Coordinates of C-alpha atoms in Angstrom, one line a residue:
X1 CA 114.9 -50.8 -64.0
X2 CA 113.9 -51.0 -60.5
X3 CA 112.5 -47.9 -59.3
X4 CA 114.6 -47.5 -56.7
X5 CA 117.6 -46.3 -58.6
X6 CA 116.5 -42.5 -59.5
X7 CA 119.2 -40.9 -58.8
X8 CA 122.8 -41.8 -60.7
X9 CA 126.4 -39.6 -59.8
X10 CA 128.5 -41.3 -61.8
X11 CA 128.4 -41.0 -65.8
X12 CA 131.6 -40.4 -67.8
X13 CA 131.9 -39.0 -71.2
X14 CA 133.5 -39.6 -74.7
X15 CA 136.6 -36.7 -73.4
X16 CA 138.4 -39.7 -71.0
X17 CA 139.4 -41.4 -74.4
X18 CA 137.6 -44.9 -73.1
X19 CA 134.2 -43.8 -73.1
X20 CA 131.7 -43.3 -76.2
X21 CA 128.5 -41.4 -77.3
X22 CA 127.6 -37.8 -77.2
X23 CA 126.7 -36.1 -74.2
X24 CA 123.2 -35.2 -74.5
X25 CA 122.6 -39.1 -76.1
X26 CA 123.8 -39.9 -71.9
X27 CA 121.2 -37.4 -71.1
X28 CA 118.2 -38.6 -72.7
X29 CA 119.2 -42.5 -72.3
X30 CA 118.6 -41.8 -68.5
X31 CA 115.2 -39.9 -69.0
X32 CA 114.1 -43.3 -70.9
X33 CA 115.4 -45.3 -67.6
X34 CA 113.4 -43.4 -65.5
X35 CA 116.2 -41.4 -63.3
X36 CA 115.7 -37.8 -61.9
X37 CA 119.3 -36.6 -61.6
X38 CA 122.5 -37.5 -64.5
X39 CA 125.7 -36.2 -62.9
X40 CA 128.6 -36.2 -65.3
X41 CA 131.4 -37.2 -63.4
X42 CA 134.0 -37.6 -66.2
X43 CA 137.8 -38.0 -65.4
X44 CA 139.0 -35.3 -64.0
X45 CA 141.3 -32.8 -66.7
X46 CA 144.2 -31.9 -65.4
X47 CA 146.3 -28.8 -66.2
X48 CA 149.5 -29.7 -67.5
X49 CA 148.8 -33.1 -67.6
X50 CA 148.9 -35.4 -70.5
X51 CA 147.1 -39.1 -69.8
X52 CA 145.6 -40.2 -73.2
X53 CA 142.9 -42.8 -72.7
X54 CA 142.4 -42.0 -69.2
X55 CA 141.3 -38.5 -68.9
X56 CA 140.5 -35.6 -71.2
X57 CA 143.3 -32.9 -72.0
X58 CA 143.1 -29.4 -70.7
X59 CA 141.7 -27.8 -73.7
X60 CA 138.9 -29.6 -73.6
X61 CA 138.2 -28.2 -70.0
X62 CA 136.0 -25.1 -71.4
X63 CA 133.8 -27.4 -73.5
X64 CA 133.0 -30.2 -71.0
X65 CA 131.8 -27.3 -69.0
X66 CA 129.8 -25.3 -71.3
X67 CA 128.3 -28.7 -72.9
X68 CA 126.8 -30.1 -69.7
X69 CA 125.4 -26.9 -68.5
X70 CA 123.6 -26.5 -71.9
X71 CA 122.2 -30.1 -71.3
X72 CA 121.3 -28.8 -67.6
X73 CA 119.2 -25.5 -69.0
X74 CA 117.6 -27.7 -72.0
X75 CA 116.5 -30.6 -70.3
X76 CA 115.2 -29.1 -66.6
X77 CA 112.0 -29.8 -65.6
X78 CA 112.8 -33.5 -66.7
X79 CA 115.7 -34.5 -65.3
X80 CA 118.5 -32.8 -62.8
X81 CA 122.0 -32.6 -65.1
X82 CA 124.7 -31.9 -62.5
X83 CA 128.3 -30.9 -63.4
X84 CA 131.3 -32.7 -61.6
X85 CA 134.3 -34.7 -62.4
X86 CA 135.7 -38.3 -60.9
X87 CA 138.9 -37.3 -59.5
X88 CA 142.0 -39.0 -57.6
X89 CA 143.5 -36.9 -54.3
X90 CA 147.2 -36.4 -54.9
X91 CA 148.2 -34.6 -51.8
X92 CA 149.4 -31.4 -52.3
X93 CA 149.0 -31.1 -55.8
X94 CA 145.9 -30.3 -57.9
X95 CA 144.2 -29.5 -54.7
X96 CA 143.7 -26.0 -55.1
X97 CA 142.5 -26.5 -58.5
X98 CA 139.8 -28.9 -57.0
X99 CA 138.3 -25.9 -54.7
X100 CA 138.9 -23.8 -57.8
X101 CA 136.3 -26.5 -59.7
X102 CA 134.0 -26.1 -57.0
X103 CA 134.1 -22.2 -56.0
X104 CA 134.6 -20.8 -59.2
X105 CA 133.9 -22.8 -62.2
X106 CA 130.3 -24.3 -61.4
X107 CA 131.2 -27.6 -60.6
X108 CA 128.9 -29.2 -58.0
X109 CA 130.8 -31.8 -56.3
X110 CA 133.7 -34.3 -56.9
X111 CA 133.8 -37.5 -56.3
X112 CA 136.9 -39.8 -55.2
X113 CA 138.0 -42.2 -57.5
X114 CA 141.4 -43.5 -57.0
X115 CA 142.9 -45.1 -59.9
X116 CA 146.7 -43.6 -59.4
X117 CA 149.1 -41.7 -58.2
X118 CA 151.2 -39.0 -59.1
X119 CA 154.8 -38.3 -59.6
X120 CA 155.3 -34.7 -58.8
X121 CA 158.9 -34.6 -60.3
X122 CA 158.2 -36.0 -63.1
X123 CA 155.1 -34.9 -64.1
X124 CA 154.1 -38.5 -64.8
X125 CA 150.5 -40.8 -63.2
X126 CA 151.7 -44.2 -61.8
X127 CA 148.5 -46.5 -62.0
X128 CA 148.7 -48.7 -58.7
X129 CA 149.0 -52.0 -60.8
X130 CA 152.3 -50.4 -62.3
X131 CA 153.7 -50.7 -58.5
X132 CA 156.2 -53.5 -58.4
X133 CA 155.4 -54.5 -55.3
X134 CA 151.8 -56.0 -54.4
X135 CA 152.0 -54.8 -51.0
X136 CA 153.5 -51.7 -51.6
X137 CA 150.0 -51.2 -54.1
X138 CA 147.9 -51.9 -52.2
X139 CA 149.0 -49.7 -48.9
X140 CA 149.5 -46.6 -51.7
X141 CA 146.0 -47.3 -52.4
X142 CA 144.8 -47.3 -49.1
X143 CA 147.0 -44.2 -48.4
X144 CA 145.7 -42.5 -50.7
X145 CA 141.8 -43.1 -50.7
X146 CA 141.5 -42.1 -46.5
X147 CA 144.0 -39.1 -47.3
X148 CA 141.3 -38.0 -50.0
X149 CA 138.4 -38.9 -47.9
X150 CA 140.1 -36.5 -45.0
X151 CA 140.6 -33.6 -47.4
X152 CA 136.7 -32.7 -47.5
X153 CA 137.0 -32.4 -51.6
X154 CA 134.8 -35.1 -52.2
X155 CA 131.0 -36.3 -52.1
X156 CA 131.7 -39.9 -52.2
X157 CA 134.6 -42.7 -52.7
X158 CA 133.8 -44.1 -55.9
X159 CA 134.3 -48.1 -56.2
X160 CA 136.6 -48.2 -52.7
X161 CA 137.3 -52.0 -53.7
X162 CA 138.9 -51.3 -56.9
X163 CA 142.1 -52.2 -55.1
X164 CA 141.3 -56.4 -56.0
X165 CA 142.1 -55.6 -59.7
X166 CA 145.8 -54.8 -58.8
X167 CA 146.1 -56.9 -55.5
X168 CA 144.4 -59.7 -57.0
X169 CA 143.6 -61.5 -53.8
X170 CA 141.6 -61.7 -50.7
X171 CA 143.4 -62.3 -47.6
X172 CA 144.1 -60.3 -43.7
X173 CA 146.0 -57.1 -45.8
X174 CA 143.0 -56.8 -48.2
X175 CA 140.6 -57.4 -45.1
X176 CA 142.4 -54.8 -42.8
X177 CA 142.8 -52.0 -46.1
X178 CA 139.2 -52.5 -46.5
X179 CA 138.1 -52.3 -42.4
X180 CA 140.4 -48.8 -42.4
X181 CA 138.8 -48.2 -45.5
X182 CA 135.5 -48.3 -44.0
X183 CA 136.4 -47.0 -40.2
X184 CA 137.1 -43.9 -42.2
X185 CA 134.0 -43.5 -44.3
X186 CA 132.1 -44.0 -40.8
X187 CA 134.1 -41.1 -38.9
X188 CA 133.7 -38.8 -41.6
X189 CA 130.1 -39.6 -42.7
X190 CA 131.3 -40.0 -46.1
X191 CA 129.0 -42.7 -48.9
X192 CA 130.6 -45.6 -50.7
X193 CA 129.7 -46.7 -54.0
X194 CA 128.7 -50.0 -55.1
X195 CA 130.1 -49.6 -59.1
X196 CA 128.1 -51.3 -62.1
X197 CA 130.8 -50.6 -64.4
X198 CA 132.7 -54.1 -64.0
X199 CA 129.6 -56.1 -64.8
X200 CA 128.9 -54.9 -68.1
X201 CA 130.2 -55.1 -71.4
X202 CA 133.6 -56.9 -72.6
X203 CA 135.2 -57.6 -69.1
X204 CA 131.9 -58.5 -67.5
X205 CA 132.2 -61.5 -64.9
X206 CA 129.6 -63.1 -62.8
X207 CA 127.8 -60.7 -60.8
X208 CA 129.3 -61.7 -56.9
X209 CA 131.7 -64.2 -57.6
X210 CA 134.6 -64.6 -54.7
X211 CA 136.4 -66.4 -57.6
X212 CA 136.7 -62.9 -59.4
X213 CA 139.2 -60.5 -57.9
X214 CA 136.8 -57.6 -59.6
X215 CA 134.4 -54.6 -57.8
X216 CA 131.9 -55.3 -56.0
X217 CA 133.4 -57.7 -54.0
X218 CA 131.1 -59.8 -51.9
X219 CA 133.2 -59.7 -49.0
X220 CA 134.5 -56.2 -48.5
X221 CA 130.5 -55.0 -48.9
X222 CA 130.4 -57.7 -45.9
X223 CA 132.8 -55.4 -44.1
X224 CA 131.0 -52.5 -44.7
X225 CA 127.4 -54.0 -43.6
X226 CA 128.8 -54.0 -39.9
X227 CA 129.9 -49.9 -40.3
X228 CA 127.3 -47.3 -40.1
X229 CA 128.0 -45.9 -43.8
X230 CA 125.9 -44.5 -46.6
X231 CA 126.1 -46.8 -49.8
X232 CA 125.3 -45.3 -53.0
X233 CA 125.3 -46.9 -56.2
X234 CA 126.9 -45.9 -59.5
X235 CA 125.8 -46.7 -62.8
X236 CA 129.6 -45.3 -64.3
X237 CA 128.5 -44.6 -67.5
X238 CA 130.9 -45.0 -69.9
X239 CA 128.6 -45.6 -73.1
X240 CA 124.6 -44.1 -73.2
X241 CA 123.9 -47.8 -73.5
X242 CA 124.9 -48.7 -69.8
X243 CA 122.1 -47.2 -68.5
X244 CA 120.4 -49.9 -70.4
X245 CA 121.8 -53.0 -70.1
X246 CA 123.0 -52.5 -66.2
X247 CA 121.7 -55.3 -64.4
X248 CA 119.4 -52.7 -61.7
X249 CA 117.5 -56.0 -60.2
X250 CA 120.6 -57.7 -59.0
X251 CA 122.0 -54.7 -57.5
X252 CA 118.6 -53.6 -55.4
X253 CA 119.2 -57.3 -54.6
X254 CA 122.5 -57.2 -53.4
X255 CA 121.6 -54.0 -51.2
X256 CA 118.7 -55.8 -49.4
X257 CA 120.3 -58.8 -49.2
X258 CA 123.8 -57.6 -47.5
X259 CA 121.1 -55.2 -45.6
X260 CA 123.0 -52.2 -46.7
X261 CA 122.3 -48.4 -45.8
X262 CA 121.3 -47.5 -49.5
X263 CA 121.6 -43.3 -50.0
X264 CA 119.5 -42.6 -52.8
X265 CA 119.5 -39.1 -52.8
X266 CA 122.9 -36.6 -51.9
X267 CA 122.7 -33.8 -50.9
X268 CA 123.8 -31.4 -54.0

């Protein structure tokens, strides 16, 4: 692992439904990779919300919780275990329970991840590639992500060029999504994060191929290279083994190479 990378944000756990492995195996497979500071992130659970193989259901809640702060008391001294979830911003709803997560319930930040959005009617999450329209996807998208990023809920936007799985093509909509994208993340001082989790395992693809409508994309990191924003990179753990077999060389490569303002450290 390049020793640059000390610090990782972004680790899920076996609750979403698409992740594997037992917490404290998460734990101790960073300690053998050398980082300071595992923050589980999972997918956010939601009250009154069913999303099987997404996100964990509410009665799990109390056990996430009580689970990572055992790991944090067992294992300090050798490594910083922080307590957070991975959450989309649906407007008006779930907010309060956010600030809730944050001022009552120990949790030490959020992070943005926008992978839908919700039907308040119907109770029901809308994944953006679900959206008929390609357009209309990826202007929800966009929507969405700056609203979140305005709220003041979150640390840092997790993979902000997600958006190419369900638009599936670079051209002046995806190139103007991603410079309000980034004009955003400069006003408000808020990181971006270069994601591992699309180059590993069974939908891995060539590390930086244009050809590849997957995160990171070469050319929206060019876009943000000419914004003054904090990058930070996740590992988004979704298996203890990631921490193993993510490719840490090529991304300290990609960093220097694209000259990009690398945050190792946040402050929490």
């Amino acid at each position: 692992m390049d020793p640059i990378f000390l610090h990782n944000y972004h680790s899920h756990t076996k609750r979403c439904g698409h992740a594997e492995g037992e917490d404290e195996e998460y734990v101790l497979a960073a300690i053998a990779n050398g980082f300071k500071t595992i923050g589980f992130s999972d997918h956010v659970i939601l009250p009154g919300v069913d999303q099987k193989r997404m996100r964990g259901s509410y009665d799990q809640l109390e056990d996430y919780i009580a689970s990572v702060l055992s790991l944090k008391a067992k294992y300090k001294g050798q490594i910083d275990v922080k307590l957070a979830f991975e959450c989309e911003y649906f407007h008006d709803s779930f907010s309060d329970y956010y600030r809730e997560l944050l001022s009552e319930r120990g949790f030490e930040y959020l992070i943005l991840g926008q992978h839908c959005c919700y039907d308040r009617m119907f109770n029901a999450m809308i994944f953006y590639g679900d959206i008929v329209s390609r357009r209309q996807r990826l202007e929800q998208y966009t929507k969405d992500l700056i609203d979140g990023m305005r709220s003041g809920l979150f640390l840092y936007v997790a993979h902000p060029d997600l958006f190419l799985l369900f638009y599936r093509q670079w051209d002046e909509h995806a190139e103007n999504a991603a410079r309000k994208i980034c004009k955003t993340a400069e006003q408000l001082r808020i990181p971006l994060e270069l994601n591992m989790g699309r180059t590993r395992g069974s939908h891995r693809v060539e590390l930086w191929d244009e050809n590849a409508m997957i995160y990171p994309y070469p050319k929206f990191w060019e876009i943000v290279s000419q914004y003054n924003i904090d990058v930070v990179v996740g590992v988004d753990a979704h298996s203890p083994k990631d921490y193993f077999d993510s490719d840490y060389a090529a991304f300290a490569e990609i960093l220097k190479k694209m000259n990009l303002k690398y945050r190792q450290k946040l402050p929490v």
